[in-house]
Structure formats: structure tokens, C-alpha cells
């Protein structure tokens, strides 16, 4: 009895959503095609949410039972990753075991409904992509870099809390070193057609990717390399490569600048420049917020707030959260030194305007302010509007002089 107890293998339980392919006394447990156990009993759960299989394993399987050990039923499957499990058509379904690497011992497991595409402990990088709407990407699709397959999509779920479609991907080593904080991912499913005055340009990938879908990644042109990323990092999945070129930077910060002059020609997406170098873009004019906050008694002199988005990556520094903090610190000091925002005409023919930052030491000292939840930057009038303001102030001073009394 003592010898039997000490040499007996462990008994474990595995929960599955369905009993398909499971049969007591017949369904075997294998690891790398080696039989290591047998299903002794299959019972229906009390809440009818699935079944629980009781499995008797060989003694040599005891050190393999870890917290991250995985089990799944191998049966014939047809999917985006190809056809698998054809051998089970003759021999019958079986349970495959993938040993874990964790330290905690466990005897109760939840079986996987879909076989894992990447073995446990495989060298590489696991990431999560997200998008507001579902595309053509699905589980088993390839992840490409410059047309070469370097990974795969492991799972696709819809997050009801965030209302996002999320994709779990794995990038094999050593290609995971190509991913950093400035990397962008986009959907390469289908055919991209771009028609312009110079002709029609058609961009395609492999026939398999066109039919099944896939993901590609790269660093946008002109964007400096970012910092290394860890497992579990999240990236936005763009709809196409052209979407990345429109918004190549990931990190930035919002500010509000207010102007009393006409904003005709200032549209969302207009550039925000510092001495001729683009550092951001105009998001929108905050008319709704201005009305909600209440207008002043003198409505003729109410400045109109404009929301802008500044991106530190445009200054050839890393596109990261640390660079955003550095940018905000530098802007606060620059405002004290006389930096002001002005409206400038970007195109004389179309009347399009842009926002420009520069230093004006002759201006009076100013500080950062607040509008709603945003930080405000001081502005000054320029061009014809500035001349009109100066002339109006001069006339007011002349009218206030006691000229008649002086002449008398």
C-alpha cells in the first residue's frame, strides 16, 4: 500500500466548456506525442456551464503541474492558421499538455477552447493592440515586418468596458527587438488603392494576407526611435499605413490659446509652429465650452479659446511620456521668458491661418492659466490687427489729453 501510494501519479481536474472529444477510459493525455495520462471520469457541472474531466497522470508528470500549465483538446480544426489535428480522425481526440514555468503547484485547471499558437516560455514579446472597431484581423493571422512574417495574432476579444476590439499578438525573438515605444501597427488586410494626379498606385501584400488579414508594424518616417517596451504593452491598431502618416506621433499634450481677433481660416488640423518648425496641430475651437462657461458682460472683448495638441516627437526627441513632461516644463519656463502665441497667415491665396510661437521680450510678464481642464498659454495680436489696436490706443490717449485747456 505504501509503495503504491508513493509511486502513484497525481490526479487532476480540468474544466472544459464542452465534452466533445472526451470519453472516460479512452481519451488520453499527451505531451509532445507521448502518453502521460488518461481521462477517468467526465461529469457535468451543477450550473450546466461545462464539464469537469478527472485525469490520472503518470508520476513523471508531477513536476510539470504548475500554475501556468495549459491543457486543450486536440481535434480536427480548420481556421485562419491552417488545418490541424487531422490525425485525430483515425485515432480519436486527445488532451494535449503544455508544461508551465511558474513555481506554484496546482491540481485544478481550466482547459483552453482554442489551442495556443505560441508555446509557453517561447522567447519573444507579447503585446496588445486595440481599435474602436473590428477590422479584418482575426486569430491566427500573421504579424509582418517589411513583408516578412515575424509573429502571429493569438486572440481577439471585445472589451465591453472600454468598447474596444483588442488583439493579443506575439512577436518571435529576435524580431521583438524591432518594437519600441515609437512603433506603429496597422491593418494590412485587402488592397490599398491611392488615386492622385500622378496616377493610380496599388499596394498589395501576399495573397494569404489579402484573403485572411494580417498586421504590419514599422516606425513612421522622421520619427526617432523610442524606448524598449515590456510584455503587455498596448498599441493602437491603425486602419492603414496612410493613417499613421497623418498622425505619426503617439504622445503629446493639450493646451489652450485664446485670441480676440478673427479666426477665419483657422481649421482643425492647422499646424502649430515654433519659429517655422511644426510642433503640433490645432484640435478644435472650444465654442461649446466657451458658451457653457458664460460670456463676460463686455461680449465685444471676449477671447475665443482654441485647443492645440503639441507633440514632443516633432522636436527630434523620444516620443514618450517622459518627453511630454520635459516639454511642459520647458514651456512653463519659456512663458516667463516672453514666449507668446500668435495667429499667422499660412497661405495668402486661401486665407488659411496657423498658430506660431516665438519670444517677445518687450511684452509684459505673464503666467500660465486654466480653462476648463486645460492649461492656457498667453497670446498677443500681430499683423494688421496689432496695428489697429495700437492706433486705437493712441487715439484714446490723444482724446484724453486736455488740448483745449492747454491751448487756452
GROMACS .gro file of C-alpha atoms in nm:
model
  408
    1UNK     CA    1   0.000   0.000   0.000
    2UNK     CA    2   0.280   0.242   0.092
    3UNK     CA    3   0.470   0.160  -0.227
    4UNK     CA    4   0.158   0.212  -0.438
    5UNK     CA    5   0.079   0.545  -0.271
    6UNK     CA    6   0.432   0.677  -0.317
    7UNK     CA    7   0.468   0.566  -0.680
    8UNK     CA    8   0.118   0.664  -0.787
    9UNK     CA    9   0.079   0.957  -1.023
   10UNK     CA   10  -0.126   1.270  -0.942
   11UNK     CA   11  -0.497   1.305  -1.011
   12UNK     CA   12  -0.609   1.644  -1.151
   13UNK     CA   13  -0.930   1.805  -1.274
   14UNK     CA   14  -0.971   2.005  -1.595
   15UNK     CA   15  -1.278   2.217  -1.675
   16UNK     CA   16  -1.398   2.241  -2.035
   17UNK     CA   17  -1.698   2.417  -2.189
   18UNK     CA   18  -1.799   2.105  -2.381
   19UNK     CA   19  -1.742   1.731  -2.356
   20UNK     CA   20  -1.673   1.696  -2.729
   21UNK     CA   21  -1.387   1.451  -2.777
   22UNK     CA   22  -1.379   1.349  -2.408
   23UNK     CA   23  -1.461   0.988  -2.311
   24UNK     CA   24  -1.388   0.825  -1.978
   25UNK     CA   25  -1.138   0.541  -2.001
   26UNK     CA   26  -1.044   0.621  -2.362
   27UNK     CA   27  -0.932   0.982  -2.402
   28UNK     CA   28  -0.559   1.006  -2.338
   29UNK     CA   29  -0.335   1.291  -2.223
   30UNK     CA   30  -0.019   1.352  -2.423
   31UNK     CA   31   0.283   1.576  -2.416
   32UNK     CA   32   0.494   1.605  -2.734
   33UNK     CA   33   0.309   1.294  -2.866
   34UNK     CA   34   0.399   1.090  -2.553
   35UNK     CA   35   0.114   0.940  -2.349
   36UNK     CA   36   0.127   1.063  -1.993
   37UNK     CA   37  -0.227   1.013  -1.857
   38UNK     CA   38  -0.588   0.902  -1.909
   39UNK     CA   39  -0.930   1.055  -1.852
   40UNK     CA   40  -1.103   0.856  -1.577
   41UNK     CA   41  -1.431   1.047  -1.543
   42UNK     CA   42  -1.628   1.325  -1.715
   43UNK     CA   43  -1.901   1.495  -1.508
   44UNK     CA   44  -2.147   1.772  -1.593
   45UNK     CA   45  -2.120   2.082  -1.376
   46UNK     CA   46  -2.411   2.170  -1.148
   47UNK     CA   47  -2.478   2.500  -1.329
   48UNK     CA   48  -2.455   2.325  -1.671
   49UNK     CA   49  -2.181   2.570  -1.774
   50UNK     CA   50  -1.946   2.291  -1.886
   51UNK     CA   51  -1.790   1.964  -1.780
   52UNK     CA   52  -1.513   1.859  -1.541
   53UNK     CA   53  -1.274   1.587  -1.650
   54UNK     CA   54  -1.087   1.388  -1.386
   55UNK     CA   55  -0.746   1.282  -1.522
   56UNK     CA   56  -0.498   1.032  -1.383
   57UNK     CA   57  -0.138   1.119  -1.476
   58UNK     CA   58   0.188   0.928  -1.462
   59UNK     CA   59   0.426   1.003  -1.170
   60UNK     CA   60   0.670   1.174  -1.407
   61UNK     CA   61   0.405   1.443  -1.476
   62UNK     CA   62   0.401   1.570  -1.116
   63UNK     CA   63   0.682   1.833  -1.155
   64UNK     CA   64   0.511   1.962  -1.473
   65UNK     CA   65   0.190   2.067  -1.295
   66UNK     CA   66   0.244   2.440  -1.244
   67UNK     CA   67   0.016   2.740  -1.220
   68UNK     CA   68   0.062   2.825  -1.591
   69UNK     CA   69   0.038   2.466  -1.723
   70UNK     CA   70  -0.215   2.451  -2.006
   71UNK     CA   71  -0.446   2.178  -2.139
   72UNK     CA   72  -0.661   2.167  -2.452
   73UNK     CA   73  -0.845   1.907  -2.658
   74UNK     CA   74  -0.676   1.822  -2.988
   75UNK     CA   75  -0.931   1.758  -3.259
   76UNK     CA   76  -0.954   1.828  -3.633
   77UNK     CA   77  -0.972   2.208  -3.686
   78UNK     CA   78  -0.989   2.434  -3.988
   79UNK     CA   79  -0.907   2.801  -3.934
   80UNK     CA   80  -0.705   3.101  -4.047
   81UNK     CA   81  -0.386   2.937  -3.922
   82UNK     CA   82  -0.445   2.631  -4.141
   83UNK     CA   83  -0.572   2.276  -4.089
   84UNK     CA   84  -0.461   2.090  -3.778
   85UNK     CA   85  -0.542   1.768  -3.590
   86UNK     CA   86  -0.611   1.551  -3.895
   87UNK     CA   87  -0.456   1.253  -3.714
   88UNK     CA   88  -0.743   1.253  -3.464
   89UNK     CA   89  -0.986   1.149  -3.739
   90UNK     CA   90  -0.849   0.794  -3.704
   91UNK     CA   91  -0.706   0.778  -3.351
   92UNK     CA   92  -0.966   0.998  -3.178
   93UNK     CA   93  -0.933   1.323  -2.988
   94UNK     CA   94  -0.686   1.358  -2.701
   95UNK     CA   95  -0.581   1.618  -2.443
   96UNK     CA   96  -0.251   1.795  -2.508
   97UNK     CA   97  -0.049   1.920  -2.214
   98UNK     CA   98   0.191   2.218  -2.224
   99UNK     CA   99   0.406   2.233  -1.908
  100UNK     CA  100   0.436   2.564  -1.728
  101UNK     CA  101   0.730   2.752  -1.581
  102UNK     CA  102   0.571   2.901  -1.268
  103UNK     CA  103   0.672   2.793  -0.917
  104UNK     CA  104   0.328   2.726  -0.765
  105UNK     CA  105   0.196   2.368  -0.781
  106UNK     CA  106  -0.165   2.316  -0.895
  107UNK     CA  107  -0.407   2.025  -0.949
  108UNK     CA  108  -0.716   2.207  -1.084
  109UNK     CA  109  -0.708   2.365  -1.429
  110UNK     CA  110  -0.933   2.533  -1.686
  111UNK     CA  111  -0.884   2.390  -2.032
  112UNK     CA  112  -0.832   2.610  -2.337
  113UNK     CA  113  -1.101   2.608  -2.603
  114UNK     CA  114  -0.852   2.705  -2.877
  115UNK     CA  115  -0.502   2.554  -2.896
  116UNK     CA  116  -0.229   2.811  -2.814
  117UNK     CA  117  -0.036   2.933  -3.114
  118UNK     CA  118   0.283   3.000  -2.917
  119UNK     CA  119   0.443   2.759  -2.666
  120UNK     CA  120   0.484   2.866  -2.303
  121UNK     CA  121   0.825   3.022  -2.241
  122UNK     CA  122   0.896   3.088  -2.608
  123UNK     CA  123   1.137   3.385  -2.646
  124UNK     CA  124   0.968   3.694  -2.781
  125UNK     CA  125   0.727   3.972  -2.690
  126UNK     CA  126   0.354   3.966  -2.618
  127UNK     CA  127   0.163   4.287  -2.697
  128UNK     CA  128  -0.197   4.405  -2.707
  129UNK     CA  129  -0.342   4.605  -2.997
  130UNK     CA  130  -0.671   4.795  -2.969
  131UNK     CA  131  -0.912   4.968  -3.203
  132UNK     CA  132  -1.257   5.124  -3.175
  133UNK     CA  133  -1.400   4.899  -3.445
  134UNK     CA  134  -1.335   4.548  -3.575
  135UNK     CA  135  -1.134   4.505  -3.892
  136UNK     CA  136  -1.030   4.202  -4.093
  137UNK     CA  137  -0.777   4.080  -3.835
  138UNK     CA  138  -0.857   3.751  -3.660
  139UNK     CA  139  -0.688   3.483  -3.453
  140UNK     CA  140  -0.409   3.308  -3.642
  141UNK     CA  141  -0.329   3.596  -3.877
  142UNK     CA  142   0.035   3.682  -3.941
  143UNK     CA  143   0.226   3.980  -3.800
  144UNK     CA  144   0.464   4.115  -4.064
  145UNK     CA  145   0.765   4.347  -4.071
  146UNK     CA  146   0.854   4.472  -4.419
  147UNK     CA  147   0.656   4.181  -4.564
  148UNK     CA  148   0.832   3.912  -4.357
  149UNK     CA  149   0.634   3.711  -4.101
  150UNK     CA  150   0.770   3.771  -3.751
  151UNK     CA  151   0.474   3.679  -3.531
  152UNK     CA  152   0.105   3.600  -3.512
  153UNK     CA  153  -0.228   3.710  -3.367
  154UNK     CA  154  -0.307   3.482  -3.072
  155UNK     CA  155  -0.651   3.605  -2.960
  156UNK     CA  156  -0.926   3.853  -3.047
  157UNK     CA  157  -1.175   3.982  -2.789
  158UNK     CA  158  -1.417   4.272  -2.748
  159UNK     CA  159  -1.376   4.472  -2.427
  160UNK     CA  160  -1.726   4.583  -2.324
  161UNK     CA  161  -1.596   4.823  -2.057
  162UNK     CA  162  -1.370   5.015  -2.295
  163UNK     CA  163  -1.584   4.939  -2.602
  164UNK     CA  164  -1.274   4.837  -2.795
  165UNK     CA  165  -1.165   4.541  -3.003
  166UNK     CA  166  -0.842   4.406  -2.855
  167UNK     CA  167  -0.589   4.175  -3.021
  168UNK     CA  168  -0.323   3.974  -2.836
  169UNK     CA  169  -0.017   3.926  -3.057
  170UNK     CA  170   0.318   3.754  -3.012
  171UNK     CA  171   0.639   3.856  -3.189
  172UNK     CA  172   0.911   3.593  -3.203
  173UNK     CA  173   1.269   3.657  -3.096
  174UNK     CA  174   1.491   3.818  -3.220
  175UNK     CA  175   1.235   4.026  -3.414
  176UNK     CA  176   1.083   4.158  -3.090
  177UNK     CA  177   1.384   4.393  -3.069
  178UNK     CA  178   1.235   4.585  -3.364
  179UNK     CA  179   0.946   4.703  -3.145
  180UNK     CA  180   0.984   5.019  -2.934
  181UNK     CA  181   0.761   5.294  -2.799
  182UNK     CA  182   0.755   5.477  -3.136
  183UNK     CA  183   0.643   5.168  -3.332
  184UNK     CA  184   0.306   5.182  -3.509
  185UNK     CA  185   0.083   4.888  -3.609
  186UNK     CA  186  -0.170   4.888  -3.893
  187UNK     CA  187  -0.413   4.652  -4.064
  188UNK     CA  188  -0.281   4.523  -4.399
  189UNK     CA  189  -0.587   4.323  -4.500
  190UNK     CA  190  -0.716   4.376  -4.853
  191UNK     CA  191  -0.576   4.601  -5.126
  192UNK     CA  192  -0.487   4.971  -5.080
  193UNK     CA  193  -0.559   5.193  -5.382
  194UNK     CA  194  -0.441   5.556  -5.395
  195UNK     CA  195  -0.558   5.772  -5.685
  196UNK     CA  196  -0.387   6.108  -5.740
  197UNK     CA  197  -0.294   6.345  -6.019
  198UNK     CA  198   0.022   6.143  -6.084
  199UNK     CA  199  -0.175   5.821  -6.140
  200UNK     CA  200  -0.316   5.523  -5.953
  201UNK     CA  201  -0.099   5.342  -5.702
  202UNK     CA  202  -0.195   4.992  -5.581
  203UNK     CA  203  -0.028   4.845  -5.271
  204UNK     CA  204  -0.075   4.475  -5.200
  205UNK     CA  205   0.081   4.208  -4.981
  206UNK     CA  206   0.069   3.829  -5.008
  207UNK     CA  207  -0.248   3.661  -5.136
  208UNK     CA  208  -0.289   3.488  -4.798
  209UNK     CA  209  -0.287   3.821  -4.616
  210UNK     CA  210  -0.532   3.974  -4.863
  211UNK     CA  211  -0.780   3.690  -4.805
  212UNK     CA  212  -0.730   3.623  -4.433
  213UNK     CA  213  -0.598   3.950  -4.295
  214UNK     CA  214  -0.284   4.049  -4.107
  215UNK     CA  215  -0.095   4.314  -3.914
  216UNK     CA  216   0.223   4.501  -4.001
  217UNK     CA  217   0.440   4.738  -3.799
  218UNK     CA  218   0.715   4.993  -3.858
  219UNK     CA  219   0.844   5.329  -3.736
  220UNK     CA  220   0.692   5.628  -3.923
  221UNK     CA  221   0.939   5.826  -4.138
  222UNK     CA  222   1.107   6.106  -3.947
  223UNK     CA  223   1.009   5.972  -3.605
  224UNK     CA  224   1.308   5.894  -3.378
  225UNK     CA  225   1.335   5.551  -3.221
  226UNK     CA  226   1.163   5.520  -2.885
  227UNK     CA  227   1.234   5.327  -2.568
  228UNK     CA  228   1.213   4.945  -2.534
  229UNK     CA  229   0.873   4.807  -2.433
  230UNK     CA  230   0.785   4.528  -2.193
  231UNK     CA  231   0.542   4.237  -2.219
  232UNK     CA  232   0.180   4.350  -2.214
  233UNK     CA  233   0.240   4.692  -2.369
  234UNK     CA  234  -0.057   4.836  -2.561
  235UNK     CA  235  -0.055   4.992  -2.907
  236UNK     CA  236  -0.330   5.134  -3.124
  237UNK     CA  237  -0.409   4.938  -3.440
  238UNK     CA  238  -0.448   5.186  -3.727
  239UNK     CA  239  -0.669   5.115  -4.024
  240UNK     CA  240  -0.398   5.167  -4.284
  241UNK     CA  241  -0.045   5.295  -4.334
  242UNK     CA  242  -0.175   5.632  -4.454
  243UNK     CA  243  -0.348   5.680  -4.117
  244UNK     CA  244  -0.009   5.651  -3.948
  245UNK     CA  245   0.142   5.918  -4.172
  246UNK     CA  246  -0.137   6.160  -4.076
  247UNK     CA  247  -0.073   6.116  -3.701
  248UNK     CA  248   0.276   5.967  -3.669
  249UNK     CA  249   0.326   6.055  -3.301
  250UNK     CA  250   0.171   5.880  -3.003
  251UNK     CA  251   0.247   6.108  -2.709
  252UNK     CA  252   0.158   6.474  -2.671
  253UNK     CA  253  -0.011   6.730  -2.450
  254UNK     CA  254  -0.304   6.972  -2.487
  255UNK     CA  255  -0.300   7.348  -2.433
  256UNK     CA  256  -0.549   7.629  -2.492
  257UNK     CA  257  -0.465   7.960  -2.660
  258UNK     CA  258  -0.725   8.240  -2.684
  259UNK     CA  259  -0.748   8.514  -2.947
  260UNK     CA  260  -0.961   8.828  -2.975
  261UNK     CA  261  -0.903   8.864  -3.348
  262UNK     CA  262  -1.086   8.683  -3.628
  263UNK     CA  263  -1.026   8.308  -3.652
  264UNK     CA  264  -1.138   8.283  -4.015
  265UNK     CA  265  -0.913   8.033  -4.191
  266UNK     CA  266  -0.804   7.854  -3.872
  267UNK     CA  267  -0.929   7.497  -3.919
  268UNK     CA  268  -0.881   7.173  -3.722
  269UNK     CA  269  -0.553   7.015  -3.826
  270UNK     CA  270  -0.384   7.351  -3.893
  271UNK     CA  271  -0.016   7.345  -3.795
  272UNK     CA  272   0.120   7.485  -3.471
  273UNK     CA  273   0.476   7.610  -3.525
  274UNK     CA  274   0.771   7.732  -3.324
  275UNK     CA  275   0.980   7.968  -3.538
  276UNK     CA  276   0.868   7.790  -3.853
  277UNK     CA  277   0.907   7.433  -3.718
  278UNK     CA  278   0.584   7.238  -3.675
  279UNK     CA  279   0.545   7.117  -3.317
  280UNK     CA  280   0.176   7.026  -3.314
  281UNK     CA  281  -0.167   7.083  -3.463
  282UNK     CA  282  -0.497   7.258  -3.393
  283UNK     CA  283  -0.757   7.024  -3.245
  284UNK     CA  284  -1.070   7.242  -3.245
  285UNK     CA  285  -1.220   7.577  -3.143
  286UNK     CA  286  -1.382   7.549  -2.799
  287UNK     CA  287  -1.705   7.732  -2.874
  288UNK     CA  288  -1.923   7.491  -2.678
  289UNK     CA  289  -1.703   7.519  -2.367
  290UNK     CA  290  -1.691   7.898  -2.401
  291UNK     CA  291  -2.070   7.923  -2.410
  292UNK     CA  292  -2.111   7.682  -2.120
  293UNK     CA  293  -1.871   7.883  -1.902
  294UNK     CA  294  -2.072   8.201  -1.956
  295UNK     CA  295  -1.979   8.510  -2.156
  296UNK     CA  296  -1.847   8.827  -1.995
  297UNK     CA  297  -2.051   9.146  -1.975
  298UNK     CA  298  -1.836   9.302  -2.247
  299UNK     CA  299  -1.905   9.050  -2.525
  300UNK     CA  300  -1.706   9.252  -2.778
  301UNK     CA  301  -1.381   9.173  -2.599
  302UNK     CA  302  -1.425   8.801  -2.518
  303UNK     CA  303  -1.129   8.593  -2.645
  304UNK     CA  304  -1.213   8.271  -2.829
  305UNK     CA  305  -1.028   7.963  -2.695
  306UNK     CA  306  -0.855   7.723  -2.933
  307UNK     CA  307  -0.743   7.374  -2.828
  308UNK     CA  308  -0.400   7.273  -2.961
  309UNK     CA  309  -0.201   6.948  -2.932
  310UNK     CA  310   0.179   6.968  -2.901
  311UNK     CA  311   0.393   6.662  -2.981
  312UNK     CA  312   0.748   6.641  -2.845
  313UNK     CA  313   0.845   6.381  -3.105
  314UNK     CA  314   0.840   6.654  -3.370
  315UNK     CA  315   1.139   6.812  -3.193
  316UNK     CA  316   1.350   6.501  -3.262
  317UNK     CA  317   1.330   6.378  -2.904
  318UNK     CA  318   1.188   6.038  -2.799
  319UNK     CA  319   0.813   6.003  -2.846
  320UNK     CA  320   0.745   5.912  -2.484
  321UNK     CA  321   0.563   6.027  -2.170
  322UNK     CA  322   0.894   6.147  -2.023
  323UNK     CA  323   0.941   6.380  -2.320
  324UNK     CA  324   0.591   6.521  -2.264
  325UNK     CA  325   0.681   6.609  -1.904
  326UNK     CA  326   1.004   6.771  -2.023
  327UNK     CA  327   0.814   6.972  -2.285
  328UNK     CA  328   0.565   7.105  -2.030
  329UNK     CA  329   0.849   7.215  -1.800
  330UNK     CA  330   1.026   7.396  -2.084
  331UNK     CA  331   0.704   7.569  -2.195
  332UNK     CA  332   0.639   7.698  -1.842
  333UNK     CA  333   0.988   7.849  -1.827
  334UNK     CA  334   0.964   7.988  -2.182
  335UNK     CA  335   0.640   8.171  -2.100
  336UNK     CA  336   0.821   8.350  -1.817
  337UNK     CA  337   1.094   8.446  -2.066
  338UNK     CA  338   0.844   8.603  -2.305
  339UNK     CA  339   0.718   8.324  -2.533
  340UNK     CA  340   0.376   8.406  -2.677
  341UNK     CA  341   0.137   8.251  -2.927
  342UNK     CA  342   0.020   8.448  -3.232
  343UNK     CA  343  -0.204   8.396  -3.534
  344UNK     CA  344  -0.019   8.394  -3.864
  345UNK     CA  345  -0.134   8.367  -4.226
  346UNK     CA  346  -0.010   8.041  -4.371
  347UNK     CA  347  -0.143   8.087  -4.726
  348UNK     CA  348  -0.225   8.425  -4.881
  349UNK     CA  349  -0.435   8.268  -5.158
  350UNK     CA  350  -0.660   8.051  -4.943
  351UNK     CA  351  -0.650   8.262  -4.627
  352UNK     CA  352  -0.556   7.963  -4.414
  353UNK     CA  353  -0.411   8.054  -4.076
  354UNK     CA  354  -0.176   7.881  -3.833
  355UNK     CA  355  -0.059   7.934  -3.476
  356UNK     CA  356   0.301   8.038  -3.421
  357UNK     CA  357   0.510   8.054  -3.104
  358UNK     CA  358   0.803   8.293  -3.062
  359UNK     CA  359   0.973   8.507  -2.799
  360UNK     CA  360   0.865   8.869  -2.746
  361UNK     CA  361   1.083   9.010  -2.464
  362UNK     CA  362   0.914   9.351  -2.487
  363UNK     CA  363   0.583   9.205  -2.367
  364UNK     CA  364   0.479   9.230  -2.004
  365UNK     CA  365   0.528   8.928  -1.779
  366UNK     CA  366   0.261   8.657  -1.800
  367UNK     CA  367   0.184   8.324  -1.635
  368UNK     CA  368   0.008   8.005  -1.734
  369UNK     CA  369  -0.367   7.997  -1.678
  370UNK     CA  370  -0.654   7.748  -1.682
  371UNK     CA  371  -0.961   7.697  -1.899
  372UNK     CA  372  -1.181   7.401  -1.813
  373UNK     CA  373  -0.931   7.115  -1.758
  374UNK     CA  374  -0.664   7.260  -1.990
  375UNK     CA  375  -0.362   7.484  -1.929
  376UNK     CA  376  -0.373   7.815  -2.119
  377UNK     CA  377  -0.079   7.989  -2.283
  378UNK     CA  378  -0.059   8.370  -2.325
  379UNK     CA  379  -0.114   8.520  -2.671
  380UNK     CA  380  -0.060   8.857  -2.842
  381UNK     CA  381  -0.208   9.018  -3.152
  382UNK     CA  382   0.009   9.053  -3.461
  383UNK     CA  383  -0.012   9.196  -3.810
  384UNK     CA  384  -0.286   9.438  -3.911
  385UNK     CA  385  -0.491   9.365  -3.603
  386UNK     CA  386  -0.197   9.463  -3.381
  387UNK     CA  387  -0.152   9.789  -3.572
  388UNK     CA  388  -0.521   9.865  -3.537
  389UNK     CA  389  -0.504   9.802  -3.163
  390UNK     CA  390  -0.201  10.027  -3.125
  391UNK     CA  391  -0.364  10.304  -3.331
  392UNK     CA  392  -0.683  10.277  -3.128
  393UNK     CA  393  -0.489  10.304  -2.802
  394UNK     CA  394  -0.301  10.607  -2.935
  395UNK     CA  395  -0.625  10.780  -3.032
  396UNK     CA  396  -0.772  10.709  -2.690
  397UNK     CA  397  -0.472  10.871  -2.526
  398UNK     CA  398  -0.492  11.174  -2.758
  399UNK     CA  399  -0.863  11.216  -2.687
  400UNK     CA  400  -0.793  11.204  -2.315
  401UNK     CA  401  -0.540  11.492  -2.333
  402UNK     CA  402  -0.670  11.838  -2.218
  403UNK     CA  403  -0.582  12.005  -2.551
  404UNK     CA  404  -0.831  12.294  -2.519
  405UNK     CA  405  -0.716  12.386  -2.169
  406UNK     CA  406  -0.353  12.365  -2.278
  407UNK     CA  407  -0.413  12.596  -2.579
  408UNK     CA  408  -0.608  12.841  -2.362
   0.00000   0.00000   0.00000
